N, CA, C and O atoms as a DFTB+ gen file, in Angstrom:
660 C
 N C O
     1  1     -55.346      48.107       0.703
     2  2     -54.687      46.904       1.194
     3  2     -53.394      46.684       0.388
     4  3     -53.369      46.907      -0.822
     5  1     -51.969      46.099       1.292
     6  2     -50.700      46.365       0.220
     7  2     -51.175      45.199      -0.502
     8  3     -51.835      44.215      -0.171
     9  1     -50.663      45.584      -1.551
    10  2     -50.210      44.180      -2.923
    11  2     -49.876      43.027      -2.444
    12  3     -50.421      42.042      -2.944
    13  1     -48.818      42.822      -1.269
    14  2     -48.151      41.687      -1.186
    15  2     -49.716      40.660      -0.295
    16  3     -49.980      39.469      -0.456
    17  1     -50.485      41.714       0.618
    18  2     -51.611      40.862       1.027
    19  2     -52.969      40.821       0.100
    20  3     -53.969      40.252       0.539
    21  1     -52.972      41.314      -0.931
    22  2     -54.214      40.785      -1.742
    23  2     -53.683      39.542      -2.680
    24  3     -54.509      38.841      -3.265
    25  1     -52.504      39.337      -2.780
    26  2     -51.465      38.223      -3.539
    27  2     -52.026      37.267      -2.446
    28  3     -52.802      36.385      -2.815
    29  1     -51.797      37.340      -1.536
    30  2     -51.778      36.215      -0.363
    31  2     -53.133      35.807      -0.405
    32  3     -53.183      34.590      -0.228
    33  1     -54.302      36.330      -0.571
    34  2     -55.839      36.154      -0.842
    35  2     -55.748      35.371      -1.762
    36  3     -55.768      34.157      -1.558
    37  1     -55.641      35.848      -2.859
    38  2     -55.462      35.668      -4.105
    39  2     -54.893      33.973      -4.440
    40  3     -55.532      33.124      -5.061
    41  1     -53.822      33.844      -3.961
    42  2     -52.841      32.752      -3.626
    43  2     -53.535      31.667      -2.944
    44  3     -53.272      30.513      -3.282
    45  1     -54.617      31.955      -1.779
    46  2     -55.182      31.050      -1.091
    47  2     -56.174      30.475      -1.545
    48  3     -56.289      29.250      -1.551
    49  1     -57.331      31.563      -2.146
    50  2     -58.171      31.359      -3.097
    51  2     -58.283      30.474      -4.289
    52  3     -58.943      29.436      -4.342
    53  1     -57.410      31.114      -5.444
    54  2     -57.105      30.099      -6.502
    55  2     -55.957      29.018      -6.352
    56  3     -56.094      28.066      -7.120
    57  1     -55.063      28.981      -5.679
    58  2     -54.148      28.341      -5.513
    59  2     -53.206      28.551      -5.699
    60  3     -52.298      27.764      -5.432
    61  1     -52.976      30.027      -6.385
    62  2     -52.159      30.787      -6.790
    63  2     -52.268      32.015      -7.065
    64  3     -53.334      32.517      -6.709
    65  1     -50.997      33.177      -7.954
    66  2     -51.337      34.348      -8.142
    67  2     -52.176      34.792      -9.577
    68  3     -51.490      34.441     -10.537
    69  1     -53.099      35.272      -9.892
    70  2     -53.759      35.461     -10.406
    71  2     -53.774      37.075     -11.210
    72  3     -54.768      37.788     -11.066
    73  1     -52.760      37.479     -11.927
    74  2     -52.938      39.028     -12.923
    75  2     -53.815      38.832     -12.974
    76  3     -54.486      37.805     -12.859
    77  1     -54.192      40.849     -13.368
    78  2     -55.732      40.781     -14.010
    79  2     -55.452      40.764     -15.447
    80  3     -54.385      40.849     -16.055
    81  1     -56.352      40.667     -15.745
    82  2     -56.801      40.190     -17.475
    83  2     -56.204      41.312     -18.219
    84  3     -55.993      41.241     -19.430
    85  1     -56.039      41.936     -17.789
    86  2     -55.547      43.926     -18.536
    87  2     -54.438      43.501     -18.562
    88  3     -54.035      42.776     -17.652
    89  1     -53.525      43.905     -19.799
    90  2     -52.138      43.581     -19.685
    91  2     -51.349      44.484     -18.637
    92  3     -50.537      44.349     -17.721
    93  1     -52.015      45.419     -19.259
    94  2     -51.607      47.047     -18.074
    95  2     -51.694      46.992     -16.742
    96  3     -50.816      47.484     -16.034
    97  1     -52.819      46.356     -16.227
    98  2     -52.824      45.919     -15.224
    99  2     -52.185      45.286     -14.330
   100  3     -51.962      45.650     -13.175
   101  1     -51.794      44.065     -14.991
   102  2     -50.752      42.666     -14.789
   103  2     -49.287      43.167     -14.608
   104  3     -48.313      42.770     -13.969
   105  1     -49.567      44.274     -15.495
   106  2     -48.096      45.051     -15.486
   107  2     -47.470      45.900     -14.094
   108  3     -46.379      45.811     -13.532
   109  1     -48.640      46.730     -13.825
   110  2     -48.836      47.246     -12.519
   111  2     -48.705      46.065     -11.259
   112  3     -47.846      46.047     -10.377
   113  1     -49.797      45.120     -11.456
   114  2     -49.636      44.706     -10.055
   115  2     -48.381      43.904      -9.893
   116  3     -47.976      43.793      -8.736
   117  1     -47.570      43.221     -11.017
   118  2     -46.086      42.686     -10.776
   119  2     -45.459      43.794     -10.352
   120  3     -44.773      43.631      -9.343
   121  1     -45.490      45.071     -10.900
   122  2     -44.507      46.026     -10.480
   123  2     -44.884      46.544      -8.709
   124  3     -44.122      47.244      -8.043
   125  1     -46.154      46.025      -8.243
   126  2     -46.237      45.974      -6.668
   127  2     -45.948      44.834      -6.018
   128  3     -45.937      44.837      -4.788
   129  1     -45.669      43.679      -6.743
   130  2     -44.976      42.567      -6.089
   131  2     -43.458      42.834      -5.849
   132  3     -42.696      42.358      -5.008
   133  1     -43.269      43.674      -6.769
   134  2     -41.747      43.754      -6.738
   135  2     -41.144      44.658      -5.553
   136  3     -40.181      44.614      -4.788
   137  1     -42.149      45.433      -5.796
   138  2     -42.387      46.073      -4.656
   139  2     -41.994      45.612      -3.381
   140  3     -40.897      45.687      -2.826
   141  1     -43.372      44.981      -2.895
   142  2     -43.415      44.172      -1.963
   143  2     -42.123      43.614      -1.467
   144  3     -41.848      43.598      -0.267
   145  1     -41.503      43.256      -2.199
   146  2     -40.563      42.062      -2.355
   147  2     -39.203      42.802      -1.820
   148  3     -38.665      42.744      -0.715
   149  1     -38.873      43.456      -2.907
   150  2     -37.697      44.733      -2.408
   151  2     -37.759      45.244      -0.902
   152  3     -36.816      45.308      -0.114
   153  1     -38.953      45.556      -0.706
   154  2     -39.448      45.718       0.554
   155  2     -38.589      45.143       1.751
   156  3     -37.881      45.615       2.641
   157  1     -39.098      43.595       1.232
   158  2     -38.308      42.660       2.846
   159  2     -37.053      42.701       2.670
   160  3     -36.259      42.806       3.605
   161  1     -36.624      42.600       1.093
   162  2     -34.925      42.474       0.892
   163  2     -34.308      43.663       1.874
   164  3     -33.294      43.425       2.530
   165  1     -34.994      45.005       1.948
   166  2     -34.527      46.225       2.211
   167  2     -34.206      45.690       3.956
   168  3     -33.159      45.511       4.578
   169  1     -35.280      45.593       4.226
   170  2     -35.449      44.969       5.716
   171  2     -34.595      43.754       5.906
   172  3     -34.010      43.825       6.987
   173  1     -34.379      42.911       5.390
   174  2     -33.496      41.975       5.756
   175  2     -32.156      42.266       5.738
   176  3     -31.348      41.848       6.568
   177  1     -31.803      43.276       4.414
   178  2     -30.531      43.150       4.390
   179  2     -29.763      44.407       5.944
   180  3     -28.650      44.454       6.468
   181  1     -30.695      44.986       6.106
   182  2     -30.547      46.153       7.195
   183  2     -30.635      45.385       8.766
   184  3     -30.146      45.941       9.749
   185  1     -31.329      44.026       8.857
   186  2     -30.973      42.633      10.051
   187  2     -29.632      42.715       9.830
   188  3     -28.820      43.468      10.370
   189  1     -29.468      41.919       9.031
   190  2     -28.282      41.046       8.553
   191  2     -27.059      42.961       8.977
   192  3     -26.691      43.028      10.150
   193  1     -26.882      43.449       8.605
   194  2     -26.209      44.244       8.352
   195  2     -26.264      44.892      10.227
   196  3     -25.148      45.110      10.697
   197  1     -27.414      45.146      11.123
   198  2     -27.276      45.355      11.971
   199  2     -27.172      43.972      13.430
   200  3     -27.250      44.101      14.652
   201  1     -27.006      42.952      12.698
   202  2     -26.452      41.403      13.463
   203  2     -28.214      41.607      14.157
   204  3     -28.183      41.827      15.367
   205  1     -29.003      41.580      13.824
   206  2     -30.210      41.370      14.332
   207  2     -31.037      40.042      14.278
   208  3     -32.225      40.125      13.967
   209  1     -30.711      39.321      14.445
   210  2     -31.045      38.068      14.600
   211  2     -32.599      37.901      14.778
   212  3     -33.132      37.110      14.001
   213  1     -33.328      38.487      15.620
   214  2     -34.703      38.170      15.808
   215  2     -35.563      38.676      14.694
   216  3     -36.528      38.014      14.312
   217  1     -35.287      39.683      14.227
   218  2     -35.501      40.906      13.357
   219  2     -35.370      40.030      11.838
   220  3     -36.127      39.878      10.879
   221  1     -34.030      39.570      12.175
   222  2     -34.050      38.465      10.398
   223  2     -34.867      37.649      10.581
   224  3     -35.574      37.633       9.573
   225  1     -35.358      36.621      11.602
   226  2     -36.220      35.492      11.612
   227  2     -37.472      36.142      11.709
   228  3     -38.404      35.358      11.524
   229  1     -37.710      36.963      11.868
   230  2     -39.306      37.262      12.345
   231  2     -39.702      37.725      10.412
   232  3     -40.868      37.709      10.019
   233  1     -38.719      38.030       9.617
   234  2     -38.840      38.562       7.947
   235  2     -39.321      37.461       7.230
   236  3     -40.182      37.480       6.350
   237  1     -38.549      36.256       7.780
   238  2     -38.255      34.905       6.755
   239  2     -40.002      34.435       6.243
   240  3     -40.202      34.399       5.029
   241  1     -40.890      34.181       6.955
   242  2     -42.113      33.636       6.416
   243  2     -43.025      34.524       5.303
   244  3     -43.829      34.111       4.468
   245  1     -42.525      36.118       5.657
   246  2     -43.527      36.765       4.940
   247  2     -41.717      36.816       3.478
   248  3     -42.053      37.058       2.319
   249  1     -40.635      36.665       3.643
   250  2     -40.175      36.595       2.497
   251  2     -40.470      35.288       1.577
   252  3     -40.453      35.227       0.347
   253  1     -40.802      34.048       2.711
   254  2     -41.085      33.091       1.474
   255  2     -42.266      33.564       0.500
   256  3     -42.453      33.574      -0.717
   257  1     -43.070      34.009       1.813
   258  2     -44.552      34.302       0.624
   259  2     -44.690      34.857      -0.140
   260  3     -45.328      34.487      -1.126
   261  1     -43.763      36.796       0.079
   262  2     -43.646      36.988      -0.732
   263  2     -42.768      37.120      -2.542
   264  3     -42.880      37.697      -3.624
   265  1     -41.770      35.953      -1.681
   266  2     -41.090      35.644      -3.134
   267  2     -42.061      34.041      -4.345
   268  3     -41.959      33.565      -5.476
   269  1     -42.686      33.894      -3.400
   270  2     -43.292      33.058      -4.417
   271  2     -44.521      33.496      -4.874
   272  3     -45.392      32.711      -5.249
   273  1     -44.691      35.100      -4.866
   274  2     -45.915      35.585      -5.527
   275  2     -44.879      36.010      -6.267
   276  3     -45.232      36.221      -7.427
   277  1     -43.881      36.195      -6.089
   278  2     -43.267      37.241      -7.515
   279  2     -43.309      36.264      -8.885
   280  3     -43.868      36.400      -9.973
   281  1     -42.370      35.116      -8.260
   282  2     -42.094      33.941      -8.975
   283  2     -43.306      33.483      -9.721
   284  3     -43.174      33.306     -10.932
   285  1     -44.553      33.252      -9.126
   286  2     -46.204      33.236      -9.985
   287  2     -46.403      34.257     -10.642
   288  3     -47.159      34.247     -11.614
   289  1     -45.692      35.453     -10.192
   290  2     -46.064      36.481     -11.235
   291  2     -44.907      36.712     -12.287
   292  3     -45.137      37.646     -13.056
   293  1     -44.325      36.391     -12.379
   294  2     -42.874      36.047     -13.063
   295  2     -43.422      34.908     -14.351
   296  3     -43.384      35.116     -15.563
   297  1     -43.881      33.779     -13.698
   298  2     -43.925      32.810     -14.825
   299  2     -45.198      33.431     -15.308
   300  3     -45.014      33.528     -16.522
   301  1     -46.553      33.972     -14.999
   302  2     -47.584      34.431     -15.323
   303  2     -47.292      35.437     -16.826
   304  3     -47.774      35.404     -17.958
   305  1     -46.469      36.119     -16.289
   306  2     -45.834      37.335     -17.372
   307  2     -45.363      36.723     -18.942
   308  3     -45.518      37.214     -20.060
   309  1     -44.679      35.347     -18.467
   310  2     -43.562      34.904     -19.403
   311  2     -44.565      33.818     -20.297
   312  3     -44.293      33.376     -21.413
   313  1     -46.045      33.456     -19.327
   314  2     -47.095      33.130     -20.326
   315  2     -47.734      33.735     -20.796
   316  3     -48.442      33.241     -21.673
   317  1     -47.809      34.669     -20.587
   318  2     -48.502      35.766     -21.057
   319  2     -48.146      36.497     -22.251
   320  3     -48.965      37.292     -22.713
   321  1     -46.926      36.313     -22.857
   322  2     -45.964      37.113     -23.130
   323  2     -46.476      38.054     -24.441
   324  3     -46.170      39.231     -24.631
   325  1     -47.277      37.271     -25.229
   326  2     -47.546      37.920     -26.240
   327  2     -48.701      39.261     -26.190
   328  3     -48.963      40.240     -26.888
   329  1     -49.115      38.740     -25.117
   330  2     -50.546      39.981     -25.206
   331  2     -49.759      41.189     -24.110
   332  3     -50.249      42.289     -23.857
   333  1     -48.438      40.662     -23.560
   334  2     -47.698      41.700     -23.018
   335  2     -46.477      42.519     -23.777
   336  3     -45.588      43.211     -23.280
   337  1     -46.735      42.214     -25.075
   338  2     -46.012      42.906     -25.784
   339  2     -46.711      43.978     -26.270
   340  3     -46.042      44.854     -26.819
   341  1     -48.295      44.168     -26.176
   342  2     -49.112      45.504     -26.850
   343  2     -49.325      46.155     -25.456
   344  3     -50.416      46.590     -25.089
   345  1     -48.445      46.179     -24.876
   346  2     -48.807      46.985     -23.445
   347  2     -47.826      48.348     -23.825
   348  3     -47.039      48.341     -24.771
   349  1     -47.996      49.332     -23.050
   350  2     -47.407      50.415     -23.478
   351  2     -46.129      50.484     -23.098
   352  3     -45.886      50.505     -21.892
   353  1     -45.085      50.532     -24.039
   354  2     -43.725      50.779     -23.999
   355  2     -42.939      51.647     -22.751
   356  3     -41.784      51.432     -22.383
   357  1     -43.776      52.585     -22.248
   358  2     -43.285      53.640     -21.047
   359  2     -43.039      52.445     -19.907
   360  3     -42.056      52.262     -19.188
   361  1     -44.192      51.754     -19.997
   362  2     -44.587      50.777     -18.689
   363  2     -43.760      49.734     -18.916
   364  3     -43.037      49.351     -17.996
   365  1     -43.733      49.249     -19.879
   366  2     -42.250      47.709     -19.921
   367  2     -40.891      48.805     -19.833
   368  3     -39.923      48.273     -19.290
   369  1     -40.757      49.644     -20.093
   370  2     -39.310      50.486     -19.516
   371  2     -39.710      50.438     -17.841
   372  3     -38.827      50.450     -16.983
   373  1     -40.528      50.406     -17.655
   374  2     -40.873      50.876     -15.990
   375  2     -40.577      49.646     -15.299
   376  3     -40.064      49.598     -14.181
   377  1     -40.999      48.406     -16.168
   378  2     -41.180      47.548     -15.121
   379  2     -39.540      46.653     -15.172
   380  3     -39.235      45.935     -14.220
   381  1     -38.731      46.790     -16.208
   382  2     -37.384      46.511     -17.133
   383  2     -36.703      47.466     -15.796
   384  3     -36.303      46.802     -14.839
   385  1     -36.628      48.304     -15.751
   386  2     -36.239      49.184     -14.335
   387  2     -36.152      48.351     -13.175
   388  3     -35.333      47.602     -12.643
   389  1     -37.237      48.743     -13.000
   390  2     -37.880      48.133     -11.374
   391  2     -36.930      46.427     -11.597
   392  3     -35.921      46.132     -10.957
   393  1     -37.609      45.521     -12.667
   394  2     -36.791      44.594     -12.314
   395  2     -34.831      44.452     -12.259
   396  3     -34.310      43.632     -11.503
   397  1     -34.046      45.306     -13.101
   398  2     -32.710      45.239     -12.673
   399  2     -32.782      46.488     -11.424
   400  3     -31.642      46.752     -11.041
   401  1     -33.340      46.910     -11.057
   402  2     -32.777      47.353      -9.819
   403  2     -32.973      46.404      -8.497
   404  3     -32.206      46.416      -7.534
   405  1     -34.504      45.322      -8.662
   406  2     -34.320      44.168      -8.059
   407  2     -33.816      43.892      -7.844
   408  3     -33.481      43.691      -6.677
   409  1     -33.129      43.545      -9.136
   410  2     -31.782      42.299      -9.488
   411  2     -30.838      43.181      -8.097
   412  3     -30.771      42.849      -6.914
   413  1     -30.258      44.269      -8.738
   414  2     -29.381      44.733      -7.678
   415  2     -29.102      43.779      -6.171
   416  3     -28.388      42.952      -5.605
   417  1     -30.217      44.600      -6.093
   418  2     -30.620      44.510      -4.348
   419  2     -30.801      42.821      -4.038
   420  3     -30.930      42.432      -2.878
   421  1     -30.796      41.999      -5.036
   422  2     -31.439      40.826      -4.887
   423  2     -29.509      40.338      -4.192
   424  3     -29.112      39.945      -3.095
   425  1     -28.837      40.627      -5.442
   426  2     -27.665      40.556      -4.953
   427  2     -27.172      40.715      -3.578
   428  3     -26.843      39.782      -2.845
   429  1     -27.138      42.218      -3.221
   430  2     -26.428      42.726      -2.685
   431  2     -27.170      41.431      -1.071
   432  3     -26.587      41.045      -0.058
   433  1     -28.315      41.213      -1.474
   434  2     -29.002      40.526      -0.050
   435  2     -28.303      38.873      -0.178
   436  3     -27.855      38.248       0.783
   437  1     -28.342      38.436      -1.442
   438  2     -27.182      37.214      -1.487
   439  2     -25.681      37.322      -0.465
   440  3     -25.165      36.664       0.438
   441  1     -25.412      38.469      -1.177
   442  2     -24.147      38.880      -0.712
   443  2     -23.100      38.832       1.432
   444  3     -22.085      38.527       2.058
   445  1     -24.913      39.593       1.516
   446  2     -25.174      39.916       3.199
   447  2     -25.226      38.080       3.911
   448  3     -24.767      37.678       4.980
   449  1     -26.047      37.218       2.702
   450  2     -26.550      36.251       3.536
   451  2     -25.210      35.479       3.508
   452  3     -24.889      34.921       4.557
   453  1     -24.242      35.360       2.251
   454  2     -22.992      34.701       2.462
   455  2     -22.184      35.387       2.982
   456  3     -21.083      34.898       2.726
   457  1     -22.034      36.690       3.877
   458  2     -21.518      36.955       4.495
   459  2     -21.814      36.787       6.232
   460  3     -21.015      36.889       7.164
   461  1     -23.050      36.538       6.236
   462  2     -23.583      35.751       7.458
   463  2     -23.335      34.462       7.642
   464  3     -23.061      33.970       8.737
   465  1     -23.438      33.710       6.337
   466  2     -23.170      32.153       6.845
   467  2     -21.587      32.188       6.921
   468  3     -21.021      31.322       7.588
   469  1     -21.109      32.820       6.490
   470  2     -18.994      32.477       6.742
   471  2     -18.889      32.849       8.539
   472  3     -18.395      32.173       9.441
   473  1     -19.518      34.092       8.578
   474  2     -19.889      34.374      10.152
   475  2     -19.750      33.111      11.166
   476  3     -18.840      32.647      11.854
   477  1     -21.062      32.801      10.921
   478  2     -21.830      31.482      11.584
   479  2     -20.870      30.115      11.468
   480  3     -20.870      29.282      12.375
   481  1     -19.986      29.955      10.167
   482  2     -19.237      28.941      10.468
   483  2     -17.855      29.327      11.200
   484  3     -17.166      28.670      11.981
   485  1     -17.700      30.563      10.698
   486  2     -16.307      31.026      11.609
   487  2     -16.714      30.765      13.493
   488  3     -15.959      30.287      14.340
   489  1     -17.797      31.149      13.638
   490  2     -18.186      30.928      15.402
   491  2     -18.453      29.564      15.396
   492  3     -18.313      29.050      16.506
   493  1     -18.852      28.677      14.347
   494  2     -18.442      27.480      15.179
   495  2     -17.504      26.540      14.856
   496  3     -17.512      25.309      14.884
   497  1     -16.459      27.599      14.454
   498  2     -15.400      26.343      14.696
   499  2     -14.407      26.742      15.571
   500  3     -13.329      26.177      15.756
   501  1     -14.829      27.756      16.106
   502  2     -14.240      28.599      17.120
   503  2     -14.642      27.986      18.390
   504  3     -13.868      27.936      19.346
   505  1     -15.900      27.491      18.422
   506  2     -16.857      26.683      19.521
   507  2     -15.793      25.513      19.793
   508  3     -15.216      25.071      20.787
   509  1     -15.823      25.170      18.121
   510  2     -15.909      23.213      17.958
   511  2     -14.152      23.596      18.747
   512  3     -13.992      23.593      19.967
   513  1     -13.346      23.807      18.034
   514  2     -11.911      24.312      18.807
   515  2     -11.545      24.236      20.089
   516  3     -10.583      23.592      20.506
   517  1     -12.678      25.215      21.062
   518  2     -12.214      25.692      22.019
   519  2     -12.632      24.431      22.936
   520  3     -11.852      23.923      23.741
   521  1     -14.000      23.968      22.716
   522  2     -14.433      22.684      23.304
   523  2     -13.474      21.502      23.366
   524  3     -13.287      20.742      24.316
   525  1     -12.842      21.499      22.031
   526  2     -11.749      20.131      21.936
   527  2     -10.544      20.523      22.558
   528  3     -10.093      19.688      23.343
   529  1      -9.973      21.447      22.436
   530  2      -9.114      22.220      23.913
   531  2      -9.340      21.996      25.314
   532  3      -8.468      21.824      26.165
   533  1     -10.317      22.008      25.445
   534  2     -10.517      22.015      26.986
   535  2     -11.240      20.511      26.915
   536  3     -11.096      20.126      28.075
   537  1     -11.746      19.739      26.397
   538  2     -11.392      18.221      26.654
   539  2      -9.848      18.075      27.037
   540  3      -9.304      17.497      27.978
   541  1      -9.259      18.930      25.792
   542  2      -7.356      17.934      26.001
   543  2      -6.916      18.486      27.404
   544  3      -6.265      17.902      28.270
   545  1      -7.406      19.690      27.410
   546  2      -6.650      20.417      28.698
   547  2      -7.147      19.440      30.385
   548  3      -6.506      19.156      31.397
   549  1      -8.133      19.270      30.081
   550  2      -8.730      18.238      31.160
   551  2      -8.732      17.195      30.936
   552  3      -9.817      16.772      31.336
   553  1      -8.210      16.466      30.542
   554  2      -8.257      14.801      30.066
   555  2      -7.534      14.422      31.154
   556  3      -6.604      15.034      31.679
   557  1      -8.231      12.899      31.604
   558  2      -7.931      12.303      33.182
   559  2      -6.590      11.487      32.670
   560  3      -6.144      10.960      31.651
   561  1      -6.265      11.713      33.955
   562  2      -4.636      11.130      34.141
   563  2      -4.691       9.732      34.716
   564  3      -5.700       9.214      35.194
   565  1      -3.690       9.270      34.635
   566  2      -3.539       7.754      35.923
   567  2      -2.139       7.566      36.194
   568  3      -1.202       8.329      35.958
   569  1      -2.146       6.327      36.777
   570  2      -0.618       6.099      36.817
   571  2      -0.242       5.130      36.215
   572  3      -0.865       4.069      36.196
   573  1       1.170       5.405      35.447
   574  2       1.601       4.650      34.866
   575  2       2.271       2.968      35.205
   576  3       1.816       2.486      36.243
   577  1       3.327       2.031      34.403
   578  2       3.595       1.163      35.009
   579  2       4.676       1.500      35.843
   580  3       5.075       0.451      36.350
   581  1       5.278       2.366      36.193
   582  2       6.458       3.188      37.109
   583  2       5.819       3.945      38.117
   584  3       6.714       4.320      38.875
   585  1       4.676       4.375      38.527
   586  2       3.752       5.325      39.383
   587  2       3.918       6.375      39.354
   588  3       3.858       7.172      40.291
   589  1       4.297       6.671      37.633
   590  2       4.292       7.990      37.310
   591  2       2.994       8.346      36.998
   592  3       2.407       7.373      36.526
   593  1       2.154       9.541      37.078
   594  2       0.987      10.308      36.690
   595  2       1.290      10.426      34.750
   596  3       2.181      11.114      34.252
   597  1       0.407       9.666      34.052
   598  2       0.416       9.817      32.940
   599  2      -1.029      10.065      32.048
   600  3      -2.080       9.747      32.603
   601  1      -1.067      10.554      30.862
   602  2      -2.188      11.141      30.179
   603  2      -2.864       9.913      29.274
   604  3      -2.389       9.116      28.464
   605  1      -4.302      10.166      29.844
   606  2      -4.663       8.672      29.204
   607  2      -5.020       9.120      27.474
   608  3      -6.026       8.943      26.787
   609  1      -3.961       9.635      27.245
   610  2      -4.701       9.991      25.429
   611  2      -4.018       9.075      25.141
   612  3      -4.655       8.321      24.405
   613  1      -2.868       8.668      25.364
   614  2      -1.624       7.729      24.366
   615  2      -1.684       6.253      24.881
   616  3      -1.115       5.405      24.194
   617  1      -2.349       5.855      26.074
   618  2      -2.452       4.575      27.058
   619  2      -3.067       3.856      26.044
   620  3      -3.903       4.302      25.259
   621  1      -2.560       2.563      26.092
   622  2      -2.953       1.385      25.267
   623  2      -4.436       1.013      25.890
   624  3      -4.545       1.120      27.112
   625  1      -5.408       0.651      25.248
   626  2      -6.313       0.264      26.003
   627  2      -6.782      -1.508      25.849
   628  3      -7.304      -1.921      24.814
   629  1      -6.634      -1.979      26.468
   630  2      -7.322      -3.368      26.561
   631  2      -8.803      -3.567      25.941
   632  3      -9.782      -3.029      26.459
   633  1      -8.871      -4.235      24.998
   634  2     -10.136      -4.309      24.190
   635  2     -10.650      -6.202      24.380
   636  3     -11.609      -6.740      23.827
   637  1      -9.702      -6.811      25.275
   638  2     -10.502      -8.716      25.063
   639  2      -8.949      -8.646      26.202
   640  3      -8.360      -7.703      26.732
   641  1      -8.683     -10.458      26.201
   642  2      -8.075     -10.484      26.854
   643  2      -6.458     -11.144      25.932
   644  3      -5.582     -11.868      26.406
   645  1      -6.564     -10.482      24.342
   646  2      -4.852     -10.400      24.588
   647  2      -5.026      -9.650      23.020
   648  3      -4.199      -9.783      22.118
   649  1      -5.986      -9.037      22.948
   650  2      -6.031      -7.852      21.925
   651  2      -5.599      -6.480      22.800
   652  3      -5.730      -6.406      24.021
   653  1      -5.160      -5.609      22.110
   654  2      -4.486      -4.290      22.717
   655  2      -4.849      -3.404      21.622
   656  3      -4.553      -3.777      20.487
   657  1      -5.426      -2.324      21.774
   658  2      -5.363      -1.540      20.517
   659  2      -4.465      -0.101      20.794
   660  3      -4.288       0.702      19.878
């Protein structure tokens, strides 16, 4: 069963994520959260990158979940800290790895998502624009006090009976 769904057991169960008691262990299964985790980044940032819209939303629930097992396993570690210092040196290089190459990718998926939201505001103000254009372009006419055809954007309007705005 992957890591990221025995976390989710795990999570439901105690209320949270739960290392095992082995430092070595604890060590391992963060380094399959990270896993996990990298996982969706990989997948999301490859949405985002191929304008896949359904594909990014259908990621988002299993990324909350699985970023807040990392995050339980993150603070778990950082309480832990002392009995994770007699863990074997190969394995904190392993997991010192794994986490800046995270980091990387954690970025580069920041990066994708503020390059999606500039997207998203560039199309709508392109919307908001074109909409307020074509109000002006269609805005009703009348006739003036000469029976000329005039544009009611600039027409005084009667607000009482000797207020004018």
């Amino acid at each position: 069963m992957p890591r990221d769904q025995i976390n989710s057991k795990q999570a439901q169960v105690h209320g949270g994520l739960i290392l095992s008691a082995s430092p070595e262990k604890a060590m391992n299964e963060m380094m399959e959260t990270i896993d996990a985790l990298r996982g969706v980044y990989i997948e999301e940032n490859k949405a985002l990158e191929d304008v896949d819209t359904k594909a990014f939303m259908a990621l988002q629930d299993r990324k909350l979940e699985t970023a807040k097992l990392y995050q339980q396993g993150v603070e778990e570690i950082i309480k832990r800290k002392d009995e994770m210092r007699r863990v074997d040196p190969s394995l904190k290089r392993r997991l010192e790895r794994m986490q800046a190459d995270f980091s990387e990718l954690a970025t580069e998926n920041k990066d994708a998502l503020e390059r999606m939201q500039r997207t998203m505001d560039r199309l709508n103000d392109t919307i908001r624009k074109a909409a307020k254009e074509a109000v002006n372009k269609h805005q009703a006419t009348s006739y003036g006090e000469c029976g000329l055809l005039q544009s009611t954007e600039k027409r005084k309007v009667s607000t009482g009976v000797s207020e004018t705005a």
